[in-house]
Amino acid sequence: MIKTVELFAGVGGFRLGLEQASSKFKTIWANQWEPSMKKQYAFDCYISHFGNDVNHICKDIAEVKGTIPDHDLLVGGFPCQDYSIMKKGSLGIEGPKGVLWWQINDIIKSKSPKYVLLENVDRLVWSPSKQNGRDFSIILRCLYENGYAVEWRIINAADYGQAQRRRRTFIFAYHKTTSYYRDFAEQVCINGLKQMHKCLTDYGVLAKAFPVASHSNQFVDNWIDELKYAEITDLSANQKVHLYNSGVMMNGRIYSVELYPIQTNPILLKDILENTRVSSKYYLKEKDMDKWIYEKGAKNELRKHPNGKTYIFKEGKVQFPDSLNKPSRTILTSESELGRATHVVTDFETGKLRVLTPVECERLNGFPDNWTNTGMPERMRYFCMGNALVVPLITRMAKVLDKTFNAED
Ligand SMILES: C[S@@+](CC[C@H](N)C(=O)[O-])C[C@H]1O[C@@H](n2cnc3c(N)ncnc32)[C@H](O)[C@@H]1O
């Protein structure tokens, strides 16, 4: 059994992906709470699939993190925020309140799970734009201080056979007590950076789950340990590094390189559209057509900042309607609202323009049809899918993790 804890569980994408890989993954504790919402739709969806258990908790993680039981694997998708930290007098370091990374860090520090698998948006690796790589380096430094090595990779789901061009950063960390860590540490001692490179291209968990075709010639060799930055606050103030779409951190040393995938044919948008007649409520309304055309079109116009200062706003046009012969773009929480990011497709049956249905959004994330049809308003079904992950990607990683997991550790 691989005792798993699921943070920021949403509608259960991680759990579903893990359970589809192996019955060894047992979620022994899960947490989901949508701030400032009276009705907790995502949590209700979660328990309607996985049961109303005392260990499925709908409260702010900050309030309940102290009750988390011992576990082997910690998983969760958390928001990309500003992780910068300051020295707070003699009270030690302090991250901004409400920044969820610091909650995860507290849990990792107190529970030391053998493995950690986290998901976040792709820009996490570069953010913030004024100090490239700082936030990700903070995360790596925290994991280093807590006794972990880390592999990361930005995956475009469509590269690995999925229906959506959703790019997400996956962070896989393993504790120094695991044999996986010990074997890797020993090899890095002997072969140095070459071994770190091989971990990313050949034998690491992410490399096995997402096979690599080739890599760039440029790479980053960088340190985030206490010799370079005595305190994490120094790192927060000064670290600046352009990281690539994959990397590894061992003993405070980072190696990062751009990887190119061995692509699997993606599923196309036309393959996931419902082939029965959809309700007319999904069709674009004649009265809104001008707004849709404006939103999707190119712009070069004078706009005003809130302080009254004017500026020229420019953006290119986006494809309208969306191509059915490609995987979809990324679905956002605002999917189906009148706006530039919402997908608009030509309906098979009627030839009219329409938005995607909630079931189509579930398909784009690899969830079973009607997963979120658990009593929430449609608007929330789109919202939950915009927040969720592409489930089959988790299954791919979990299959490798299942083989890597050593019950003796
Ligand atoms: C990116 S989503 C993760 C979605 C999930 N992986 C899924 O498959 O549905 C992050 C989730 O964290 C939840 N969340 C935000 N702040 C929270 C907090 N303070 N405590 C617990 N959960 C929180 C949100 O409601 C949201 O569902």
XYZ file of C-alpha atoms and ligand atoms in Angstrom:
436
model
C 0.000 0.000 0.000
C 1.233 3.513 -0.861
C -0.359 5.774 1.756
C -1.286 8.949 -0.061
C -2.400 12.402 1.085
C -4.113 14.655 -1.445
C -3.967 18.429 -0.878
C -6.009 21.013 -2.837
C -7.942 18.013 -4.086
C -10.503 19.874 -6.211
C -12.716 17.260 -7.837
C -10.122 14.525 -7.309
C -7.970 14.515 -10.460
C -4.867 13.265 -8.661
C -6.739 10.510 -6.865
C -8.487 9.327 -9.991
C -5.206 9.232 -11.911
C -3.396 7.337 -9.152
C -6.187 4.800 -8.675
C -6.351 4.170 -12.414
C -2.650 3.246 -12.305
C -2.633 0.852 -9.365
C -4.786 -0.296 -6.461
C -1.695 0.182 -4.262
C -2.368 3.936 -4.035
C -4.673 4.491 -1.071
C -5.706 8.060 -0.315
C -5.805 8.101 3.479
C -6.473 11.859 3.878
C -7.698 14.544 1.497
C -8.384 18.240 1.771
C -10.327 20.673 -0.413
C -11.778 24.078 0.470
C -12.712 26.889 -1.878
C -12.030 30.193 -0.075
C -14.940 32.607 0.146
C -17.569 30.175 -1.145
C -20.542 29.127 0.923
C -21.362 26.066 -1.154
C -18.375 23.779 -1.539
C -19.149 22.276 -4.932
C -15.739 20.746 -5.694
C -15.643 19.046 -2.291
C -19.212 17.770 -2.750
C -18.180 16.320 -6.117
C -15.130 14.701 -4.492
C -17.111 12.965 -1.771
C -19.837 11.891 -4.162
C -17.162 9.848 -5.978
C -14.874 8.846 -3.130
C -17.213 8.741 -0.148
C -18.015 10.963 2.795
C -15.157 9.974 5.062
C -13.855 11.662 8.243
C -10.522 11.943 6.437
C -11.989 14.006 3.589
C -11.859 17.467 5.063
C -13.434 20.646 3.743
C -11.535 23.334 5.677
C -8.733 25.800 5.030
C -5.533 23.721 4.891
C -3.913 26.165 7.333
C -6.416 25.066 10.001
C -6.143 21.303 9.544
C -2.581 20.618 8.409
C -1.654 19.534 11.950
C -4.016 16.550 11.757
C -2.470 14.937 8.665
C -1.455 11.317 9.350
C 1.918 9.790 8.370
C 2.012 8.949 4.695
C 4.296 7.846 1.834
C 3.173 10.144 -0.952
C 1.967 13.728 -0.833
C 0.196 15.046 -3.942
C -1.445 18.336 -4.857
C -1.949 21.076 -7.406
C -1.484 24.533 -5.898
C -1.729 28.067 -7.295
C 1.216 30.035 -8.668
C 1.630 32.981 -6.311
C 4.433 35.262 -5.185
C 6.587 33.127 -2.888
C 9.083 35.823 -1.840
C 10.025 35.912 1.805
C 11.423 38.383 4.279
C 13.288 38.217 7.538
C 10.912 38.930 10.413
C 13.063 40.239 13.250
C 14.174 37.380 15.483
C 11.101 35.332 14.597
C 12.718 33.775 11.557
C 11.470 33.808 8.009
C 7.956 34.517 6.966
C 6.219 34.060 3.661
C 3.149 36.146 2.793
C -0.013 34.853 4.467
C -2.366 32.933 2.208
C 0.469 31.730 -0.005
C -0.196 28.038 -0.176
C 3.372 26.943 -0.863
C 4.181 27.695 2.786
C 1.383 25.375 3.920
C 2.782 22.578 1.758
C 6.255 23.316 3.080
C 5.071 23.046 6.707
C 3.457 19.675 5.954
C 6.566 18.339 4.215
C 8.743 19.572 7.086
C 6.657 17.904 9.767
C 5.664 14.655 7.973
C 8.661 13.958 5.662
C 6.713 11.831 3.159
C 8.956 9.609 1.030
C 7.655 11.115 -2.210
C 5.993 14.383 -3.173
C 4.256 15.011 -6.499
C 3.044 18.545 -7.181
C 1.438 20.257 -10.140
C 1.432 23.919 -11.086
C 1.241 26.197 -14.127
C 4.234 26.330 -16.487
C 5.202 29.912 -15.607
C 6.020 28.843 -12.038
C 9.468 27.894 -13.362
C 10.218 31.437 -14.592
C 8.274 33.615 -12.185
C 8.415 36.422 -11.266
C 9.234 38.163 -14.546
C 11.430 40.768 -12.805
C 13.522 38.097 -11.060
C 13.368 35.008 -13.255
C 13.502 31.671 -11.485
C 13.323 33.128 -7.962
C 10.050 31.487 -6.900
C 11.000 28.086 -8.203
C 14.419 28.366 -6.548
C 12.653 29.106 -3.250
C 10.651 25.893 -3.636
C 13.804 23.936 -4.493
C 15.681 25.411 -1.529
C 12.831 24.488 0.833
C 12.804 20.928 -0.489
C 16.590 20.762 -0.198
C 16.455 21.941 3.433
C 13.807 19.305 4.146
C 16.042 16.526 2.774
C 14.721 16.029 -0.749
C 16.042 15.756 -4.290
C 13.761 17.018 -7.060
C 12.992 16.322 -10.725
C 10.774 18.758 -12.619
C 9.352 18.886 -16.095
C 6.882 21.095 -17.955
C 4.568 18.754 -19.852
C 2.259 19.720 -22.695
C -0.506 17.110 -22.391
C -1.042 17.039 -26.182
C 2.573 15.873 -26.674
C 1.686 12.700 -24.808
C -1.500 11.728 -26.595
C -4.044 13.943 -24.829
C -6.731 16.221 -26.282
C -5.525 19.507 -24.739
C -2.412 21.635 -25.183
C -2.323 22.211 -21.426
C 1.185 22.942 -20.140
C 1.857 22.187 -16.519
C 4.935 21.924 -14.308
C 5.243 18.620 -12.474
C 7.536 18.513 -9.470
C 8.588 15.113 -8.199
C 10.594 15.120 -4.951
C 12.021 12.153 -3.045
C 13.346 12.017 0.467
C 16.941 11.121 1.281
C 15.778 8.010 3.169
C 14.470 6.367 -0.046
C 16.625 3.950 -2.017
C 15.708 5.911 -5.166
C 17.422 8.971 -3.648
C 20.425 7.029 -2.337
C 21.111 5.335 -5.697
C 20.859 8.634 -7.527
C 23.024 10.516 -4.975
C 25.730 7.864 -5.309
C 25.693 8.061 -9.106
C 25.862 11.864 -9.007
C 28.891 11.594 -6.671
C 30.669 9.441 -9.267
C 29.483 10.988 -12.542
C 28.414 14.529 -11.564
C 26.350 16.560 -14.031
C 26.332 13.752 -16.609
C 24.279 11.662 -14.240
C 21.895 14.540 -13.565
C 21.420 14.860 -17.316
C 20.731 11.122 -17.682
C 18.178 11.302 -14.894
C 16.243 13.840 -16.964
C 16.533 12.080 -20.306
C 16.581 8.382 -19.406
C 16.026 6.916 -16.001
C 14.248 9.483 -13.794
C 10.576 8.967 -12.919
C 9.477 11.821 -15.196
C 11.737 10.686 -18.066
C 10.238 7.192 -17.896
C 6.700 8.521 -17.779
C 7.300 11.062 -20.550
C 9.942 9.756 -23.001
C 12.434 12.268 -24.345
C 13.563 12.579 -27.979
C 16.360 15.147 -27.636
C 17.628 18.147 -25.690
C 19.090 21.609 -26.211
C 22.832 22.211 -26.120
C 22.535 24.958 -23.523
C 22.026 24.035 -19.904
C 22.027 25.636 -16.471
C 24.344 24.578 -13.664
C 23.361 26.541 -10.566
C 23.502 26.243 -6.766
C 20.820 27.094 -4.237
C 22.544 25.668 -1.162
C 23.794 27.394 1.991
C 27.255 28.015 0.507
C 25.724 30.264 -2.148
C 22.951 31.712 0.012
C 23.481 31.473 3.776
C 19.760 32.056 4.389
C 16.716 31.407 2.256
C 15.943 35.126 2.613
C 19.221 35.890 0.767
C 18.145 33.555 -1.986
C 14.741 35.210 -2.128
C 16.366 38.633 -2.506
C 19.106 37.725 -4.987
C 18.521 34.511 -6.921
C 17.924 35.051 -10.632
C 18.234 32.178 -13.100
C 16.613 31.243 -16.403
C 15.508 27.659 -15.956
C 14.509 25.338 -18.792
C 11.499 23.036 -19.112
C 13.188 20.244 -17.191
C 15.626 20.012 -14.363
C 16.905 18.184 -11.369
C 18.129 19.313 -7.961
C 20.416 17.118 -5.889
C 22.264 18.279 -2.786
C 21.526 21.928 -3.515
C 22.830 21.804 -7.105
C 20.467 22.462 -10.015
C 20.928 21.112 -13.522
C 18.362 22.288 -16.070
C 18.019 21.694 -19.807
C 15.343 22.057 -22.485
C 13.894 18.673 -23.439
C 11.933 17.750 -26.552
C 9.378 14.952 -26.237
C 8.885 11.758 -28.200
C 5.420 12.792 -29.279
C 2.394 10.519 -29.284
C -0.412 11.459 -31.692
C -2.794 13.745 -29.813
C -6.552 13.412 -29.645
C -8.126 16.165 -31.780
C -10.832 18.539 -30.632
C -13.250 16.963 -33.120
C -12.697 13.566 -31.481
C -14.036 14.683 -28.107
C -17.098 16.674 -29.262
C -20.457 15.222 -28.282
C -21.960 13.507 -31.295
C -25.549 13.794 -30.169
C -27.524 17.031 -30.400
C -26.466 19.470 -27.664
C -28.843 21.904 -25.969
C -29.415 25.178 -27.825
C -28.197 27.079 -24.730
C -24.610 26.354 -25.842
C -25.052 28.210 -29.155
C -23.655 31.716 -29.524
C -26.448 34.289 -29.519
C -26.889 36.557 -32.520
C -26.975 39.630 -30.254
C -23.499 38.765 -28.855
C -21.766 38.170 -32.199
C -20.154 41.622 -32.356
C -18.715 41.129 -28.887
C -17.343 37.682 -29.766
C -15.736 39.055 -32.947
C -14.214 41.925 -30.989
C -12.859 39.638 -28.224
C -11.292 37.187 -30.661
C -9.979 39.876 -33.029
C -6.726 41.846 -33.224
C -6.610 45.081 -31.182
C -4.603 48.253 -31.428
C -6.400 50.796 -29.281
C -5.994 53.530 -26.733
C -6.812 52.413 -23.186
C -6.678 54.052 -19.774
C -4.951 52.858 -16.590
C -7.031 53.298 -13.381
C -4.841 56.367 -12.633
C -6.045 58.021 -15.849
C -2.817 57.549 -17.817
C -3.420 56.335 -21.353
C -1.565 53.577 -23.198
C -1.757 51.680 -26.487
C -3.128 48.170 -26.041
C -2.148 45.652 -28.724
C -2.924 41.986 -29.218
C -3.189 39.670 -32.219
C -6.293 37.825 -33.328
C -7.044 34.284 -32.177
C -8.538 31.547 -34.306
C -12.320 31.884 -34.406
C -13.892 29.389 -34.401
C -11.281 27.011 -32.961
C -9.768 24.406 -35.266
C -11.314 20.984 -34.788
C -8.244 19.360 -36.277
C -5.946 20.220 -33.379
C -5.971 19.388 -29.684
C -7.747 22.182 -27.771
C -6.051 25.169 -26.187
C -5.878 25.256 -22.363
C -9.282 25.373 -20.702
C -9.532 28.064 -18.029
C -11.945 28.523 -15.115
C -13.803 31.100 -17.262
C -14.462 28.547 -20.048
C -17.831 29.136 -21.821
C -18.042 32.818 -20.760
C -18.074 35.385 -23.537
C -14.353 36.091 -23.916
C -11.178 35.584 -25.868
C -10.062 32.422 -24.060
C -13.329 30.498 -24.407
C -13.379 27.813 -27.092
C -15.919 28.273 -29.874
C -16.549 25.322 -32.195
C -18.702 24.666 -35.232
C -21.359 22.194 -34.183
C -21.231 18.978 -36.251
C -24.933 18.615 -36.632
C -26.155 22.158 -37.167
C -23.052 23.938 -38.473
C -23.737 26.697 -35.903
C -21.153 28.190 -33.561
C -21.258 27.076 -29.955
C -19.211 26.834 -26.762
C -18.012 23.522 -25.348
C -20.317 21.555 -23.081
C -19.228 20.593 -19.544
C -18.864 16.971 -20.681
C -16.504 18.037 -23.483
C -14.379 19.918 -20.940
C -14.257 16.801 -18.786
C -13.076 14.823 -21.806
C -10.332 17.379 -22.501
C -8.988 16.663 -18.996
C -9.433 12.897 -19.351
C -12.177 12.648 -16.697
C -15.116 10.254 -17.226
C -18.195 11.922 -18.730
C -20.348 13.734 -16.167
C -17.718 13.543 -13.411
C -18.786 16.989 -12.178
C -22.496 16.400 -12.737
C -22.978 16.060 -8.990
C -25.409 18.861 -8.274
C -23.302 21.937 -8.996
C -24.399 24.725 -11.375
C -22.973 24.422 -14.900
C -20.840 27.522 -14.357
C -19.059 25.642 -11.555
C -18.557 22.567 -13.719
C -16.519 24.694 -16.125
C -14.736 26.338 -13.194
C -13.744 22.970 -11.701
C -12.430 21.717 -15.045
C -10.425 24.917 -15.515
C -8.779 24.158 -12.165
C -8.308 20.445 -12.693
C -5.472 18.493 -14.254
C -5.201 16.074 -17.158
C -5.850 12.805 -15.348
C -4.057 10.371 -17.718
C -0.793 12.270 -17.143
C -1.029 11.402 -13.458
C -1.711 7.775 -14.360
C 1.449 7.689 -16.490
C 3.556 9.037 -13.625
C 1.867 6.798 -11.064
C 2.674 3.654 -13.066
C 6.372 4.524 -12.920
C 6.148 5.570 -9.278
C 4.483 2.283 -8.414
C 7.554 0.453 -9.755
C 9.964 2.884 -8.066
C 8.282 2.624 -4.682
C 10.219 0.419 -2.303
C 8.157 -0.733 0.679
C 11.396 -1.453 2.595
C 12.468 2.219 2.650
C -5.480 24.011 -8.901
S -6.846 23.449 -8.011
C -6.516 21.742 -7.898
C -7.511 20.918 -8.650
C -7.370 19.425 -8.510
N -6.058 18.941 -8.818
C -8.412 18.719 -9.366
O -8.069 17.770 -10.069
O -9.572 19.119 -9.362
C -6.517 24.035 -6.382
C -7.598 23.737 -5.387
O -7.187 24.204 -4.111
C -8.349 24.670 -3.410
N -7.896 25.593 -2.350
C -7.560 26.902 -2.497
N -7.203 27.427 -1.313
C -7.323 26.429 -0.392
C -7.076 26.362 1.013
N -6.671 27.425 1.687
N -7.290 25.173 1.645
C -7.694 24.084 0.956
N -7.942 24.089 -0.385
C -7.754 25.263 -1.049
C -9.194 25.303 -4.504
O -10.560 25.329 -4.132
C -8.924 24.407 -5.705
O -9.931 23.436 -5.848
